[in-house]
Structure formats: C-alpha cells, structure tokens
Coordinates of C-alpha atoms and ligand atoms in Angstrom, one line a residue:
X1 CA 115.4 109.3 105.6
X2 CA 114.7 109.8 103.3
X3 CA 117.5 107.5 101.6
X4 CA 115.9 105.7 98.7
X5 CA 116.6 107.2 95.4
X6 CA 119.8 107.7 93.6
X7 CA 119.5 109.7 90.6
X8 CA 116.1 112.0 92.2
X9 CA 115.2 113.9 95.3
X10 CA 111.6 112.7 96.0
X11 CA 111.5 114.0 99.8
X12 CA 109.0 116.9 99.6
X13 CA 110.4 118.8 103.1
X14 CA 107.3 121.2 103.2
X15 CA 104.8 118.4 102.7
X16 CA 106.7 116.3 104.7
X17 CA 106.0 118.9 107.7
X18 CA 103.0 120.0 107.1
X19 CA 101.4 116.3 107.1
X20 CA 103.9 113.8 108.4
X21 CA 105.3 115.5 111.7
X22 CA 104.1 112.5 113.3
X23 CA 107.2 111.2 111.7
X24 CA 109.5 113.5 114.8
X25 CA 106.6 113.2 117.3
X26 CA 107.0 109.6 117.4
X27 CA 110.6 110.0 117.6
X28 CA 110.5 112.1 121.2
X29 CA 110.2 108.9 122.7
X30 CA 113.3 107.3 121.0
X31 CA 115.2 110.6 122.3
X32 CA 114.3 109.0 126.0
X33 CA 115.8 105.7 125.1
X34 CA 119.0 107.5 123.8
X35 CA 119.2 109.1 126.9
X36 CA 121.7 111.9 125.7
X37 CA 124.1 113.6 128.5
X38 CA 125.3 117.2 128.6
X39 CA 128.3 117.1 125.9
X40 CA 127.8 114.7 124.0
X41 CA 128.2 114.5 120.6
X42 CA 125.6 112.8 118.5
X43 CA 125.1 111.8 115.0
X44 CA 121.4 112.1 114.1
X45 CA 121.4 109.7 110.6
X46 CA 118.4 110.6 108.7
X47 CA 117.4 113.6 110.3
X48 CA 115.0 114.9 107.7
X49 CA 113.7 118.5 108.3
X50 CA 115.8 118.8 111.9
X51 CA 113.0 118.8 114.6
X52 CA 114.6 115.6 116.4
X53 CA 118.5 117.0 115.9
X54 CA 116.5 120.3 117.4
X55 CA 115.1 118.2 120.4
X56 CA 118.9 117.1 121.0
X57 CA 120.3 120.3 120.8
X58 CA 117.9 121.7 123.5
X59 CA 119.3 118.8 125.8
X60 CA 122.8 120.6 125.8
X61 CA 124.4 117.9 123.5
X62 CA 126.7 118.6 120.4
X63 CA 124.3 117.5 117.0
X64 CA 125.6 116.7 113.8
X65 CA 122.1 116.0 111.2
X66 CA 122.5 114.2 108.4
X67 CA 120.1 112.9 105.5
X68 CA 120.7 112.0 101.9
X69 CA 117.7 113.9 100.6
X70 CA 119.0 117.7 100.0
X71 CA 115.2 118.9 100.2
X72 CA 115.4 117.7 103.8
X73 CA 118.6 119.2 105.0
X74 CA 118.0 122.2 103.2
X75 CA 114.4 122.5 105.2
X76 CA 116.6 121.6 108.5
X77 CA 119.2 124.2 108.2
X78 CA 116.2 126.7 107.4
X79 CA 114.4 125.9 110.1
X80 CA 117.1 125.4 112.7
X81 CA 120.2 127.8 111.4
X82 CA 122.4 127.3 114.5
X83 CA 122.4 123.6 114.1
X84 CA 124.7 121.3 111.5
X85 CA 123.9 119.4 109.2
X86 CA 124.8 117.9 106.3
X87 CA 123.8 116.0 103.0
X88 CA 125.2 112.3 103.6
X89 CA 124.1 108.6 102.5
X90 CA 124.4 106.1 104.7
X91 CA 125.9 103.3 103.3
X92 CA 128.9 105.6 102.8
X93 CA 129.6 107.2 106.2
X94 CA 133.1 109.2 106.5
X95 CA 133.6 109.5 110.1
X96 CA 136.0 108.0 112.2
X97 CA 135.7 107.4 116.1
X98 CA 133.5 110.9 116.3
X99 CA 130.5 110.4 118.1
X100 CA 129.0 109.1 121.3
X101 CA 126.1 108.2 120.1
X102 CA 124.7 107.3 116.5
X103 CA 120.5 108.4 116.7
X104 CA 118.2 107.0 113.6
X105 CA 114.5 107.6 113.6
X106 CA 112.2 105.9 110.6
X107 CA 115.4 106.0 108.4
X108 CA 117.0 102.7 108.3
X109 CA 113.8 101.2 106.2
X110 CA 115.0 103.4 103.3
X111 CA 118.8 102.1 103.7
X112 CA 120.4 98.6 101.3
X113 CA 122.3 96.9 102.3
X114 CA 121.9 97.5 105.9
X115 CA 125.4 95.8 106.4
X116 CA 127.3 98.4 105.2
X117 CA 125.6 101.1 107.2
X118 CA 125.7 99.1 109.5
X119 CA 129.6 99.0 109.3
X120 CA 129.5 103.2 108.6
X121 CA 128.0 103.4 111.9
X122 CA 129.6 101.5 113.8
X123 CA 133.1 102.8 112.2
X124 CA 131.7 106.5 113.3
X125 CA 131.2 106.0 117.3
X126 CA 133.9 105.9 120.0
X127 CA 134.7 102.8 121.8
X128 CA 131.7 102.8 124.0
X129 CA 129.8 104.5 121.5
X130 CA 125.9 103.3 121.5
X131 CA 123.9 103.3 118.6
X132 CA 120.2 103.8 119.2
X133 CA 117.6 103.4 116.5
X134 CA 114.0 103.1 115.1
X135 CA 112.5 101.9 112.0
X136 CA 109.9 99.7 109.7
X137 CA 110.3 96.0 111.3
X138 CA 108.8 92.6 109.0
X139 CA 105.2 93.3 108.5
X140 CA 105.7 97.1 108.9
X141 CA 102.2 98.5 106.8
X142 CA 101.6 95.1 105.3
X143 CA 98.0 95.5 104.5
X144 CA 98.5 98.4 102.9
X145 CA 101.5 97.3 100.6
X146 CA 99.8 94.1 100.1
X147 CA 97.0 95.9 98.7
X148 CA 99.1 98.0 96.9
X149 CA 100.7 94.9 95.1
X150 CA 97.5 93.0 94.9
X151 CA 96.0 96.1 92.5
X152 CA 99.1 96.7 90.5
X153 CA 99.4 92.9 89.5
X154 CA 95.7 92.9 88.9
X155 CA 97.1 95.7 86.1
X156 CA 99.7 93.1 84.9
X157 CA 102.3 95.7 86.6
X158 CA 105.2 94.8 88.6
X159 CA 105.3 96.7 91.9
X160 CA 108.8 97.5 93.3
X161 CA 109.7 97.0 97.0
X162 CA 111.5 99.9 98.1
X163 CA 111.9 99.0 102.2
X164 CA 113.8 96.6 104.1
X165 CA 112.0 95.6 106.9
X166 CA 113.9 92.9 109.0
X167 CA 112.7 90.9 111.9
X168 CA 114.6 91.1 115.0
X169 CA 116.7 87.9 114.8
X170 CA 117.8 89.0 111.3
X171 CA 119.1 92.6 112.0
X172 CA 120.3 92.2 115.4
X173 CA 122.7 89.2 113.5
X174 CA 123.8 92.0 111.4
X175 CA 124.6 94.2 114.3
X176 CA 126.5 91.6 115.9
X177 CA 128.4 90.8 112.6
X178 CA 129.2 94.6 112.5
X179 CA 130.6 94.3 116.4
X180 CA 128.2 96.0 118.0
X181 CA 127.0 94.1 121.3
X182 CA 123.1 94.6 121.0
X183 CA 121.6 95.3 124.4
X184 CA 117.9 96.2 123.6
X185 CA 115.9 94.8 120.6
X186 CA 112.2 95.2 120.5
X187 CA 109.2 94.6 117.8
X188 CA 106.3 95.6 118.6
X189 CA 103.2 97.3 116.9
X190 CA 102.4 100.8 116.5
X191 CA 99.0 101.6 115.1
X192 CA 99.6 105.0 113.4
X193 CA 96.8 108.1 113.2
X194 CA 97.5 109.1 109.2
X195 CA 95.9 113.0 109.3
X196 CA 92.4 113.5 107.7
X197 CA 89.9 112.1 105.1
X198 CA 92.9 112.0 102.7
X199 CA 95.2 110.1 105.0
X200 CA 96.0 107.6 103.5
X201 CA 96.6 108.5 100.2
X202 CA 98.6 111.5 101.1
X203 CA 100.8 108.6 103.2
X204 CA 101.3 106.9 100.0
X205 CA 102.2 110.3 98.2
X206 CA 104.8 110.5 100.6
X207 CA 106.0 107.5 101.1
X208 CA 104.6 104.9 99.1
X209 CA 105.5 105.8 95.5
X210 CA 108.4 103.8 95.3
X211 CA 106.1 101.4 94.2
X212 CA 104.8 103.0 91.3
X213 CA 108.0 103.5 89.6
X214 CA 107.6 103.6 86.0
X215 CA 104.0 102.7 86.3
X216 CA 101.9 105.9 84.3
X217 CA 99.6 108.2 86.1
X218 CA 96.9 106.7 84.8
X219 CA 97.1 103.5 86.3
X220 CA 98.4 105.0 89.2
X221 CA 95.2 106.8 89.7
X222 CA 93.1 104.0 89.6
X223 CA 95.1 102.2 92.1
X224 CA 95.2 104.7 94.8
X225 CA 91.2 104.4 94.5
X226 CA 91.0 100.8 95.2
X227 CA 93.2 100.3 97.9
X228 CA 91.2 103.2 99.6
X229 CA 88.6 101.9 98.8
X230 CA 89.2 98.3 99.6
X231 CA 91.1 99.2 103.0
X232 CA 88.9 101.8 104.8
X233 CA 86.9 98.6 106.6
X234 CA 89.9 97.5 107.9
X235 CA 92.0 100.4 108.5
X236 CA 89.4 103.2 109.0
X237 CA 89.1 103.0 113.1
X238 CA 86.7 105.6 114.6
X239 CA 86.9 107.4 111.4
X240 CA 90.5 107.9 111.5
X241 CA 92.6 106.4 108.8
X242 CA 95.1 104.3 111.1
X243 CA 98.2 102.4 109.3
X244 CA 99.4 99.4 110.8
X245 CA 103.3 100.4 111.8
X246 CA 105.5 97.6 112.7
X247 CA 108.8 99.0 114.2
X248 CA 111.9 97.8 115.6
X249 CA 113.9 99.5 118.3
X250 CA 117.5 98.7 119.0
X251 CA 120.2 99.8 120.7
X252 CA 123.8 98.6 120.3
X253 CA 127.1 99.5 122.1
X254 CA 130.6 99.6 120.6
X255 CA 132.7 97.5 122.2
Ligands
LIG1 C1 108.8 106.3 107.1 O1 109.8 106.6 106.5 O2 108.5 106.9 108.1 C2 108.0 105.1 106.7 C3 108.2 104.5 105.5 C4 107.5 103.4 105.1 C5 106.6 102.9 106.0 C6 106.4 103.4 107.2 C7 107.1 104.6 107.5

C-alpha cells in the first residue's frame, strides 16, 4: 500500500501495473498460506490495483479491498467492477468483528506506527479470525537504500526513511501485545527480478522517492546515476537488475 503520504497521492496505478505486477505475482503464494474457504469474508488491507482481492474472489470468498492511495482503488474498481473496495488507512480501521480473515501483501512497510494497525486489525476479525501477512523485514533492499543515503549525504542532503522494516522478534512482540497468538513467523530472503535495463531506477521511481523528499531534481538526477552506477556489480546478476528483498511472513489468530 501504498500508505505513506498524507497530504499527496504518489501511487501511480498505471505504472504501478505496467512495471511492478511482480508486486501481486509474489503475492499468489501468500493467497496459499491464507488458505481462504468458500464464504469467507476477507479484508484484503492494501490491495492496490485489485489483482490479489481478484485472485480471492475467484476462490468463492466474500472480498472487501482496501488501500489509502485513491489512484489505487480507483485502478482496482476499474479493473475489477464487481468487486469492493474502498479508500481506507490503516492506522484507522472502522470495522468491528467483520472478517475472517485480514490479507496484507507488501503493505505493512508503508504503515507507522504498526501498533495501531496493528490494533485496527485485530479489532476488525471475528474471534478466531487469522491475520495473514507479507512485507519489507530488517534489511529489506539495504544495499540499495544504503547507497541511496551514502550519495545524498555525499550532497550534504538529509535522506528520509519512509519504511518500517522490523525483524521478527520485534513485530511478532507487537502482535502479541495487540492479542493476536502468532502461529507462523518467517524472514527469509527474496532476491527480486526488477524488469529491464531501467530496473532499477524505475523501482526507485516507484517506490523509492520517499527519500528524496524536498531534495531538487537536480540533485536527484545525479543521484539516481550513481547508485546505478555504483550498484550494477553487485546487483546486476546475469544481466538482470535483481533487488535484494527481505520479507516477513506472519500469520496471527484472534483469540
Ligand atoms: C513495496 O511496496 O512493494 C516495496 C517497498 C519498498 C521496498 C520493497 C518493496
């Protein structure tokens, strides 16, 4: 999700699809772990342009998609008319008891504090409700942030952190605090193909530029070309631009 800004919608839904489906596809095997039943109703938190809450949907279960970025949900409902969904942040979510299931693919990354969606969540699933969920885990893309910060600060700028990226001790602590009883926790690393010559600037485009906030184009510019330039020995594997993806999966039931 496509959850980080408050006063602008940076999500671009069409470049979003047309670059960074591998977003979703990475997601189908999430959907396994979820395990969804005929019936069920699911909250899919952070759904972005809908092809995961689609995915659901085909598996006979009731799908409620969510995201705070309005260029997401507005792609989704385009996309997918017959399913729901809804512009929603959250650290403020309004249900009560609704759902069997809360889903989150590479959305909880985006979300502070992670206590209070934490809370949301659990606050939205029946007793017995699991919540089922994947994002950035400590060390998530390090080498390319770390270049990232390296550059800027060689330009006297201040690079922003826009992520939370917990270990597995820390946000499984949380989940406990929150009630849930945490049944599955796993970090692991997920070496991630980023499409073309261009990949990894175009990832940065997307989902980097937190970073750059209030920093000018100019200097911008120039950064983007070192950090390609000074990452494609390490990250350039058999000519393919590959990111190195830490993620945590979880899965917590309401008890
Ligand atoms: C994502 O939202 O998919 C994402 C964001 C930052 C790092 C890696 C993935």
């Amino acid at each position: 999700m496509k959850d980080t800004k408050d006063l602008k919608d940076q999500w671009n839904a069409s470049l979003y699809d047309l670059k960074h489906s591998f977003v979703s596809k990475f997601g189908n095997d999430l959907v396994d772990l979820l395990a969804p039943k005929k019936g069920e109703k699911i909250l899919d938190l952070g759904c972005g342009t809908g092809d995961l809450a689609n995915k659901l949907s085909e598996l006979e279960v009731i799908v409620l998609g969510i995201d705070k970025s309005e260029n997401m949900v507005h792609q989704a409902q385009k996309k997918y008319p017959k399913l729901s969904f809804m512009v929603s942040d959250a650290i403020n979510l309004d249900f009560e008891e609704e759902f069997d299931a809360v889903f989150s693919n590479a959305t909880l990354h985006w979300v502070k504090p992670p206590n209070k969606a934490l809370d949301g969540i659990y606050r939205s699933l029946k007793h017995g409700g699991r919540f089922v969920a994947e994002f950035g885990g400590k060390g998530n893309v390090q080498t390319i942030t770390d270049e990232i910060t390296h550059q800027l600060k060689n330009y006297q700028q201040t690079p922003q952190f826009p992520w939370y990226y917990p270990s597995i001790g820390e946000y499984t602590t949380l989940m406990e605090q929150a009630g849930f009883r945490v049944t599955f926790a796993h970090h692991y690393d997920r070496p991630t193909p980023l499409e073309g010559d261009n990949g990894l600037r175009n990832w940065i485009e997307m989902f980097a530029l937190g970073m750059f906030e209030g920093i000018s184009e100019n200097i911008k510019e120039q950064v983007l070309s070192k950090v390609e330039n000074n990452l494609k020995p390490l990250l350039i594997k058999d000519g393919i631009w590959m990111a190195d993806y830490k993620r945590i999966r979880v899965i917590g039931i309401k008890e």
